[in-house]
Amino acid sequence: MVTVRSNKDRLVNARTLRRGHLKLREAIASAPDLAAIYIEVPRGPKRTPRIARLELRTVGVGFELRALWSKKRLGEVHVTAVQAREAGTCPDGEEPLDWLLLTTFPVHTLDDAIRVVRAYTQRWLIERLHYTWKTGTCGVESSQLESFDALCKWATLHLSVAAHRQHILHLSRTQPELPADEIFARDEIDAALLLFKKHRKDAPALGSTPLLGTMVDIIARLGGYIGKSSGGPPGIKTFGRGMDRVADAAEVVAMLRANGHMPTSNDGFG
């Protein structure tokens, strides 16, 4: 399945809708409303977090493809246009969501249209993964490896790290009440608590199991996060820096535990 968001009001093939000189937005506007769905909208640079009500419409369309420079006709492509337009939930002063999606997925029912829109809402997770992998914390683009084989291995390793860290960050926002030991190893939890003890005397006791949201907050603070007053929940950069510290400290904790010299809750290091 391929789904893209249309950013141009293209002319649709006249034979598709049996009407000539019809543009894409005119075609979708003539389609009946299917239903309304509700989605969670995260905070953005100019966007208030909210539950948005989206009205759905669909229409099958065809486009004539031409070569960029010669304008030679290359053929036709047939897709389904799915519009998801916000109604009644947009705050004053903001632009309502208006997604005009073109998809190769067969859309025959309302459930098909909802599936296309739901899939599109997950695009930011992929975008954040690529950001984390390339520049966020892994910095794979800054590698100075010269051989293709070495670069592939390096990139694959860092993609795994990026996916793991982005997954933890996402879970901390969607399921903050999870016990941290469902995600982190015991050595990682104790290492984070020992490091945090140096900064906060009211840190959770060594050996305790914080909730996932609390654990991610602690690790991000070790990476420079100063709290939600700084502009929202922990981001990947502060969380990634904190995880680097915790990973090193966890190795020390594991060695101390193996030799029976585990620090007590009154200790701390960092």
Tab-separated table of N, CA and C in Angstrom, residues 89-228:
chain	number	residue	atom	x	y	z
A	89	THR	N	-13.714	21.078	16.175
A	89	THR	CA	-12.783	20.883	17.293
A	89	THR	C	-11.514	21.720	17.180
A	90	CYS	N	-11.388	22.525	16.132
A	90	CYS	CA	-10.169	23.319	15.949
A	90	CYS	C	-10.211	24.570	16.825
A	91	PRO	N	-9.168	24.814	17.641
A	91	PRO	CA	-9.137	26.018	18.474
A	91	PRO	C	-9.091	27.286	17.623
A	92	ASP	N	-9.574	28.371	18.185
A	92	ASP	CA	-9.531	29.660	17.499
A	92	ASP	C	-8.090	30.040	17.182
A	93	GLY	N	-7.883	30.575	16.000
A	93	GLY	CA	-6.554	31.027	15.612
A	93	GLY	C	-5.691	29.961	14.965
A	94	GLU	N	-6.191	28.728	14.846
A	94	GLU	CA	-5.431	27.652	14.216
A	94	GLU	C	-6.139	27.177	12.950
A	95	GLU	N	-5.361	26.599	12.060
A	95	GLU	CA	-5.928	26.025	10.840
A	95	GLU	C	-6.439	24.619	11.146
A	96	PRO	N	-7.665	24.305	10.742
A	96	PRO	CA	-8.168	22.944	10.972
A	96	PRO	C	-7.387	21.921	10.153
A	97	LEU	N	-7.299	20.717	10.662
A	97	LEU	CA	-6.664	19.644	9.906
A	97	LEU	C	-7.453	19.396	8.623
A	98	ASP	N	-6.747	19.230	7.527
A	98	ASP	CA	-7.391	18.943	6.243
A	98	ASP	C	-6.433	18.082	5.437
A	99	TRP	N	-6.580	16.775	5.572
A	99	TRP	CA	-5.699	15.839	4.887
A	99	TRP	C	-6.402	15.309	3.647
A	100	LEU	N	-5.782	15.479	2.503
A	100	LEU	CA	-6.285	14.914	1.256
A	100	LEU	C	-5.279	13.849	0.832
A	101	LEU	N	-5.633	12.600	1.077
A	101	LEU	CA	-4.721	11.480	0.888
A	101	LEU	C	-5.032	10.747	-0.409
A	102	LEU	N	-3.989	10.354	-1.107
A	102	LEU	CA	-4.117	9.533	-2.312
A	102	LEU	C	-3.511	8.173	-2.001
A	103	THR	N	-4.282	7.118	-2.182
A	103	THR	CA	-3.818	5.795	-1.767
A	103	THR	C	-4.075	4.748	-2.838
A	104	THR	N	-3.171	3.773	-2.895
A	104	THR	CA	-3.362	2.616	-3.770
A	104	THR	C	-4.131	1.513	-3.055
A	105	PHE	N	-4.393	1.699	-1.760
A	105	PHE	CA	-5.137	0.693	-1.001
A	105	PHE	C	-6.588	0.649	-1.493
A	106	PRO	N	-7.133	-0.546	-1.714
A	106	PRO	CA	-8.525	-0.626	-2.184
A	106	PRO	C	-9.498	-0.122	-1.114
A	107	VAL	N	-10.192	0.939	-1.396
A	107	VAL	CA	-11.146	1.518	-0.441
A	107	VAL	C	-12.560	1.238	-0.947
A	108	HIS	N	-13.191	0.248	-0.322
A	108	HIS	CA	-14.548	-0.132	-0.715
A	108	HIS	C	-15.573	0.155	0.372
A	109	THR	N	-15.106	0.274	1.617
A	109	THR	CA	-16.022	0.450	2.746
A	109	THR	C	-15.533	1.580	3.643
A	110	LEU	N	-16.374	1.952	4.605
A	110	LEU	CA	-15.976	2.953	5.591
A	110	LEU	C	-14.763	2.486	6.376
A	111	ASP	N	-14.736	1.216	6.748
A	111	ASP	CA	-13.591	0.687	7.499
A	111	ASP	C	-12.295	0.816	6.704
A	112	ASP	N	-12.377	0.635	5.386
A	112	ASP	CA	-11.185	0.805	4.544
A	112	ASP	C	-10.679	2.246	4.611
A	113	ALA	N	-11.591	3.204	4.539
A	113	ALA	CA	-11.205	4.617	4.596
A	113	ALA	C	-10.595	4.958	5.949
A	114	ILE	N	-11.189	4.433	7.019
A	114	ILE	CA	-10.661	4.685	8.360
A	114	ILE	C	-9.262	4.102	8.491
A	115	ARG	N	-9.056	2.927	7.915
A	115	ARG	CA	-7.735	2.293	7.985
A	115	ARG	C	-6.672	3.161	7.317
A	116	VAL	N	-7.008	3.752	6.190
A	116	VAL	CA	-6.059	4.621	5.487
A	116	VAL	C	-5.697	5.829	6.349
A	117	VAL	N	-6.707	6.455	6.952
A	117	VAL	CA	-6.463	7.646	7.773
A	117	VAL	C	-5.675	7.282	9.024
A	118	ARG	N	-6.043	6.185	9.686
A	118	ARG	CA	-5.325	5.762	10.890
A	118	ARG	C	-3.857	5.472	10.575
A	119	ALA	N	-3.615	4.833	9.438
A	119	ALA	CA	-2.234	4.544	9.054
A	119	ALA	C	-1.453	5.833	8.829
A	120	TYR	N	-2.096	6.826	8.224
A	120	TYR	CA	-1.418	8.096	7.967
A	120	TYR	C	-1.062	8.806	9.266
A	121	THR	N	-1.897	8.659	10.302
A	121	THR	CA	-1.612	9.337	11.570
A	121	THR	C	-0.361	8.793	12.244
A	122	GLN	N	0.109	7.620	11.823
A	122	GLN	CA	1.306	7.038	12.426
A	122	GLN	C	2.589	7.490	11.735
A	123	ARG	N	2.474	8.350	10.730
A	123	ARG	CA	3.653	8.739	9.966
A	123	ARG	C	4.702	9.423	10.822
A	124	TRP	N	4.257	10.153	11.866
A	124	TRP	CA	5.208	10.913	12.671
A	124	TRP	C	6.123	9.980	13.450
A	125	LEU	N	5.661	8.762	13.777
A	125	LEU	CA	6.529	7.802	14.456
A	125	LEU	C	7.697	7.416	13.552
A	126	ILE	N	7.412	7.245	12.264
A	126	ILE	CA	8.475	6.922	11.313
A	126	ILE	C	9.416	8.111	11.157
A	127	GLU	N	8.844	9.310	11.092
A	127	GLU	CA	9.667	10.513	10.969
A	127	GLU	C	10.580	10.675	12.182
A	128	ARG	N	10.036	10.421	13.376
A	128	ARG	CA	10.846	10.552	14.590
A	128	ARG	C	11.931	9.481	14.645
A	129	LEU	N	11.625	8.283	14.157
A	129	LEU	CA	12.639	7.227	14.112
A	129	LEU	C	13.796	7.635	13.216
A	130	HIS	N	13.490	8.166	12.042
A	130	HIS	CA	14.549	8.595	11.128
A	130	HIS	C	15.358	9.743	11.729
A	131	TYR	N	14.673	10.662	12.405
A	131	TYR	CA	15.382	11.770	13.051
A	131	TYR	C	16.326	11.238	14.127
A	132	THR	N	15.835	10.335	14.974
A	132	THR	CA	16.654	9.761	16.041
A	132	THR	C	17.855	9.030	15.466
A	133	TRP	N	17.623	8.298	14.398
A	133	TRP	CA	18.673	7.497	13.772
A	133	TRP	C	19.743	8.367	13.124
A	134	LYS	N	19.315	9.413	12.410
A	134	LYS	CA	20.258	10.206	11.626
A	134	LYS	C	20.943	11.300	12.430
A	135	THR	N	20.167	12.044	13.226
A	135	THR	CA	20.745	13.200	13.917
A	135	THR	C	20.365	13.302	15.383
A	136	GLY	N	19.240	12.701	15.785
A	136	GLY	CA	18.722	12.904	17.138
A	136	GLY	C	19.666	12.496	18.235
A	137	THR	N	20.040	11.218	18.290
A	137	THR	CA	21.000	10.752	19.289
A	137	THR	C	22.027	9.810	18.688
A	138	CYS	N	21.673	9.109	17.615
A	138	CYS	CA	22.598	8.127	17.050
A	138	CYS	C	23.615	8.762	16.099
A	139	GLY	N	23.209	9.804	15.393
A	139	GLY	CA	24.133	10.537	14.531
A	139	GLY	C	24.787	9.686	13.458
A	140	VAL	N	24.009	8.784	12.838
A	140	VAL	CA	24.613	7.886	11.862
A	140	VAL	C	25.162	8.650	10.660
A	141	GLU	N	24.619	9.825	10.368
A	141	GLU	CA	25.099	10.602	9.222
A	141	GLU	C	26.493	11.174	9.447
A	142	SER	N	26.925	11.246	10.696
A	142	SER	CA	28.244	11.815	10.986
A	142	SER	C	29.351	10.769	10.936
A	143	SER	N	29.014	9.535	10.601
A	143	SER	CA	30.018	8.474	10.535
A	143	SER	C	31.079	8.793	9.485
A	144	GLN	N	32.333	8.457	9.798
A	144	GLN	CA	33.428	8.659	8.855
A	144	GLN	C	33.935	7.333	8.286
A	145	LEU	N	33.132	6.276	8.451
A	145	LEU	CA	33.499	4.986	7.871
A	145	LEU	C	33.521	5.096	6.352
A	146	GLU	N	34.471	4.431	5.723
A	146	GLU	CA	34.654	4.581	4.283
A	146	GLU	C	34.089	3.414	3.479
A	147	SER	N	34.153	2.197	4.015
A	147	SER	CA	33.667	1.059	3.238
A	147	SER	C	32.155	0.920	3.363
A	148	PHE	N	31.529	0.478	2.276
A	148	PHE	CA	30.075	0.315	2.263
A	148	PHE	C	29.639	-0.735	3.273
A	149	ASP	N	30.376	-1.827	3.368
A	149	ASP	CA	30.020	-2.901	4.292
A	149	ASP	C	30.054	-2.419	5.736
A	150	ALA	N	31.099	-1.699	6.097
A	150	ALA	CA	31.211	-1.194	7.469
A	150	ALA	C	30.111	-0.189	7.770
A	151	LEU	N	29.799	0.664	6.798
A	151	LEU	CA	28.754	1.671	6.998
A	151	LEU	C	27.390	1.008	7.174
A	152	CYS	N	27.122	-0.061	6.403
A	152	CYS	CA	25.848	-0.777	6.538
A	152	CYS	C	25.710	-1.385	7.930
A	153	LYS	N	26.772	-1.993	8.421
A	153	LYS	CA	26.729	-2.592	9.760
A	153	LYS	C	26.524	-1.516	10.827
A	154	TRP	N	27.236	-0.411	10.677
A	154	TRP	CA	27.123	0.698	11.628
A	154	TRP	C	25.707	1.283	11.618
A	155	ALA	N	25.162	1.478	10.422
A	155	ALA	CA	23.818	2.050	10.300
A	155	ALA	C	22.760	1.104	10.856
A	156	THR	N	22.917	-0.198	10.602
A	156	THR	CA	21.955	-1.184	11.104
A	156	THR	C	21.967	-1.236	12.622
A	157	LEU	N	23.151	-1.222	13.203
A	157	LEU	CA	23.273	-1.236	14.661
A	157	LEU	C	22.595	-0.016	15.271
A	158	HIS	N	22.843	1.142	14.701
A	158	HIS	CA	22.265	2.363	15.248
A	158	HIS	C	20.762	2.469	14.984
A	159	LEU	N	20.295	1.867	13.903
A	159	LEU	CA	18.854	1.845	13.669
A	159	LEU	C	18.149	1.052	14.763
A	160	SER	N	18.774	-0.035	15.206
A	160	SER	CA	18.208	-0.825	16.301
A	160	SER	C	18.149	-0.006	17.586
A	161	VAL	N	19.219	0.730	17.870
A	161	VAL	CA	19.247	1.583	19.066
A	161	VAL	C	18.183	2.673	18.965
A	162	ALA	N	18.082	3.296	17.791
A	162	ALA	CA	17.098	4.367	17.594
A	162	ALA	C	15.678	3.853	17.778
A	163	ALA	N	15.383	2.676	17.217
A	163	ALA	CA	14.038	2.104	17.338
A	163	ALA	C	13.713	1.793	18.794
A	164	HIS	N	14.687	1.250	19.520
A	164	HIS	CA	14.470	0.901	20.930
A	164	HIS	C	14.195	2.150	21.764
A	165	ARG	N	14.980	3.173	21.570
A	165	ARG	CA	14.811	4.391	22.370
A	165	ARG	C	13.525	5.129	22.002
A	166	GLN	N	13.210	5.166	20.724
A	166	GLN	CA	11.977	5.838	20.320
A	166	GLN	C	10.755	5.075	20.822
A	167	HIS	N	10.851	3.752	20.865
A	167	HIS	CA	9.761	2.922	21.385
A	167	HIS	C	9.528	3.213	22.867
A	168	ILE	N	10.603	3.303	23.632
A	168	ILE	CA	10.477	3.605	25.063
A	168	ILE	C	9.841	4.971	25.263
A	169	LEU	N	10.301	5.950	24.503
A	169	LEU	CA	9.774	7.310	24.644
A	169	LEU	C	8.284	7.348	24.305
A	170	HIS	N	7.903	6.624	23.257
A	170	HIS	CA	6.485	6.581	22.865
A	170	HIS	C	5.645	5.902	23.949
A	171	LEU	N	6.123	4.791	24.493
A	171	LEU	CA	5.386	4.096	25.552
A	171	LEU	C	5.241	4.964	26.797
A	172	SER	N	6.273	5.753	27.094
A	172	SER	CA	6.210	6.595	28.296
A	172	SER	C	5.120	7.652	28.186
A	173	ARG	N	4.727	7.988	26.961
A	173	ARG	CA	3.677	8.990	26.753
A	173	ARG	C	2.293	8.353	26.630
A	174	THR	N	2.261	7.132	26.109
A	174	THR	CA	0.969	6.474	25.898
A	174	THR	C	0.594	5.527	27.030
A	175	GLN	N	1.597	4.967	27.715
A	175	GLN	CA	1.341	4.043	28.827
A	175	GLN	C	2.277	4.354	29.996
A	176	PRO	N	2.205	5.557	30.552
A	176	PRO	CA	3.148	5.956	31.608
A	176	PRO	C	3.005	5.166	32.900
A	177	GLU	N	1.879	4.466	33.088
A	177	GLU	CA	1.651	3.721	34.324
A	177	GLU	C	2.265	2.323	34.298
A	178	LEU	N	2.895	1.936	33.202
A	178	LEU	CA	3.552	0.630	33.149
A	178	LEU	C	4.691	0.571	34.158
A	179	PRO	N	4.919	-0.570	34.828
A	179	PRO	CA	6.106	-0.706	35.675
A	179	PRO	C	7.365	-0.621	34.811
A	180	ALA	N	8.354	0.104	35.284
A	180	ALA	CA	9.566	0.317	34.486
A	180	ALA	C	10.307	-0.978	34.193
A	181	ASP	N	10.169	-1.998	35.083
A	181	ASP	CA	10.912	-3.238	34.857
A	181	ASP	C	10.331	-4.080	33.721
A	182	GLU	N	9.220	-3.644	33.130
A	182	GLU	CA	8.731	-4.311	31.926
A	182	GLU	C	9.508	-3.865	30.693
A	183	ILE	N	10.243	-2.775	30.822
A	183	ILE	CA	11.005	-2.222	29.700
A	183	ILE	C	12.506	-2.230	29.990
A	184	PHE	N	12.880	-1.868	31.208
A	184	PHE	CA	14.288	-1.741	31.581
A	184	PHE	C	14.755	-2.939	32.398
A	185	ALA	N	16.047	-3.266	32.268
A	185	ALA	CA	16.663	-4.285	33.117
A	185	ALA	C	16.845	-3.720	34.524
A	186	ARG	N	16.922	-4.627	35.500
A	186	ARG	CA	17.095	-4.186	36.888
A	186	ARG	C	18.358	-3.353	37.057
A	187	ASP	N	19.437	-3.743	36.386
A	187	ASP	CA	20.683	-2.980	36.496
A	187	ASP	C	20.512	-1.568	35.946
A	188	GLU	N	19.735	-1.410	34.876
A	188	GLU	CA	19.501	-0.083	34.308
A	188	GLU	C	18.693	0.785	35.268
A	189	ILE	N	17.680	0.201	35.887
A	189	ILE	CA	16.860	0.963	36.834
A	189	ILE	C	17.700	1.427	38.010
A	190	ASP	N	18.474	0.498	38.601
A	190	ASP	CA	19.290	0.865	39.761
A	190	ASP	C	20.373	1.869	39.387
A	191	ALA	N	20.943	1.733	38.195
A	191	ALA	CA	21.959	2.692	37.751
A	191	ALA	C	21.363	4.088	37.633
A	192	ALA	N	20.171	4.189	37.058
A	192	ALA	CA	19.519	5.492	36.923
A	192	ALA	C	19.200	6.093	38.287
A	193	LEU	N	18.735	5.270	39.218
A	193	LEU	CA	18.392	5.774	40.548
A	193	LEU	C	19.634	6.238	41.302
A	194	LEU	N	20.737	5.510	41.154
A	194	LEU	CA	21.981	5.918	41.815
A	194	LEU	C	22.503	7.233	41.241
A	195	LEU	N	22.459	7.371	39.923
A	195	LEU	CA	22.892	8.626	39.305
A	195	LEU	C	21.994	9.785	39.719
A	196	PHE	N	20.714	9.541	39.750
A	196	PHE	CA	19.751	10.597	40.083
A	196	PHE	C	19.861	11.011	41.541
A	197	LYS	N	20.304	10.077	42.395
A	197	LYS	CA	20.447	10.367	43.827
A	197	LYS	C	21.424	11.514	44.056
A	198	LYS	N	22.369	11.691	43.161
A	198	LYS	CA	23.333	12.781	43.282
A	198	LYS	C	22.674	14.143	43.085
A	199	HIS	N	21.564	14.165	42.359
A	199	HIS	CA	20.896	15.422	42.033
A	199	HIS	C	19.670	15.684	42.900
A	200	ARG	N	19.002	14.623	43.299
A	200	ARG	CA	17.757	14.768	44.054
A	200	ARG	C	17.767	13.832	45.249
A	201	LYS	N	17.735	14.403	46.438
A	201	LYS	CA	17.724	13.581	47.644
A	201	LYS	C	16.417	12.820	47.804
A	202	ASP	N	15.363	13.286	47.131
A	202	ASP	CA	14.074	12.605	47.219
A	202	ASP	C	13.880	11.607	46.084
A	203	ALA	N	14.987	11.171	45.477
A	203	ALA	CA	14.903	10.189	44.401
A	203	ALA	C	14.318	8.886	44.930
A	204	PRO	N	13.628	8.121	44.091
A	204	PRO	CA	13.101	6.822	44.530
A	204	PRO	C	14.205	5.950	45.116
A	205	ALA	N	13.861	5.146	46.092
A	205	ALA	CA	14.847	4.317	46.784
A	205	ALA	C	15.435	3.268	45.848
A	206	LEU	N	16.714	2.974	46.050
A	206	LEU	CA	17.373	1.926	45.294
A	206	LEU	C	16.650	0.600	45.523
A	207	GLY	N	16.391	-0.126	44.465
A	207	GLY	CA	15.659	-1.384	44.574
A	207	GLY	C	14.181	-1.246	44.291
A	208	SER	N	13.672	-0.009	44.305
A	208	SER	CA	12.261	0.216	43.981
A	208	SER	C	12.069	0.170	42.465
A	209	THR	N	10.828	0.072	42.045
A	209	THR	CA	10.511	0.026	40.617
A	209	THR	C	9.580	1.179	40.271
A	210	PRO	N	10.113	2.264	39.731
A	210	PRO	CA	9.258	3.403	39.361
A	210	PRO	C	8.322	3.034	38.208
A	211	LEU	N	7.324	3.867	38.001
A	211	LEU	CA	6.493	3.740	36.813
A	211	LEU	C	7.299	4.182	35.591
A	212	LEU	N	6.899	3.721	34.428
A	212	LEU	CA	7.657	4.014	33.215
A	212	LEU	C	7.764	5.511	32.961
A	213	GLY	N	6.675	6.256	33.154
A	213	GLY	CA	6.724	7.696	32.942
A	213	GLY	C	7.730	8.370	33.853
A	214	THR	N	7.781	7.927	35.115
A	214	THR	CA	8.741	8.476	36.077
A	214	THR	C	10.161	8.107	35.688
A	215	MET	N	10.348	6.869	35.257
A	215	MET	CA	11.676	6.393	34.886
A	215	MET	C	12.241	7.182	33.709
A	216	VAL	N	11.430	7.404	32.701
A	216	VAL	CA	11.882	8.171	31.540
A	216	VAL	C	12.184	9.612	31.935
A	217	ASP	N	11.382	10.179	32.825
A	217	ASP	CA	11.630	11.532	33.313
A	217	ASP	C	12.974	11.599	34.031
A	218	ILE	N	13.278	10.600	34.869
A	218	ILE	CA	14.554	10.556	35.593
A	218	ILE	C	15.720	10.488	34.616
A	219	ILE	N	15.624	9.587	33.638
A	219	ILE	CA	16.714	9.424	32.673
A	219	ILE	C	16.904	10.696	31.851
A	220	ALA	N	15.809	11.319	31.430
A	220	ALA	CA	15.913	12.554	30.647
A	220	ALA	C	16.549	13.673	31.464
A	221	ARG	N	16.244	13.732	32.753
A	221	ARG	CA	16.862	14.755	33.608
A	221	ARG	C	18.368	14.529	33.712
A	222	LEU	N	18.790	13.281	33.679
A	222	LEU	CA	20.225	12.993	33.660
A	222	LEU	C	20.869	13.482	32.364
A	223	GLY	N	20.041	13.685	31.326
A	223	GLY	CA	20.544	14.179	30.048
A	223	GLY	C	20.316	15.655	29.824
A	224	GLY	N	19.817	16.364	30.861
A	224	GLY	CA	19.654	17.808	30.749
A	224	GLY	C	18.230	18.309	30.704
A	225	TYR	N	17.251	17.426	30.753
A	225	TYR	CA	15.842	17.845	30.762
A	225	TYR	C	15.528	18.555	32.073
A	226	ILE	N	14.810	19.671	32.002
A	226	ILE	CA	14.552	20.455	33.214
A	226	ILE	C	13.087	20.457	33.612
A	227	GLY	N	12.295	19.609	32.987
A	227	GLY	CA	10.892	19.517	33.375
A	227	GLY	C	9.975	20.040	32.293
A	228	LYS	N	8.683	19.811	32.477
A	228	LYS	CA	7.699	20.182	31.463
A	228	LYS	C	7.625	21.677	31.217
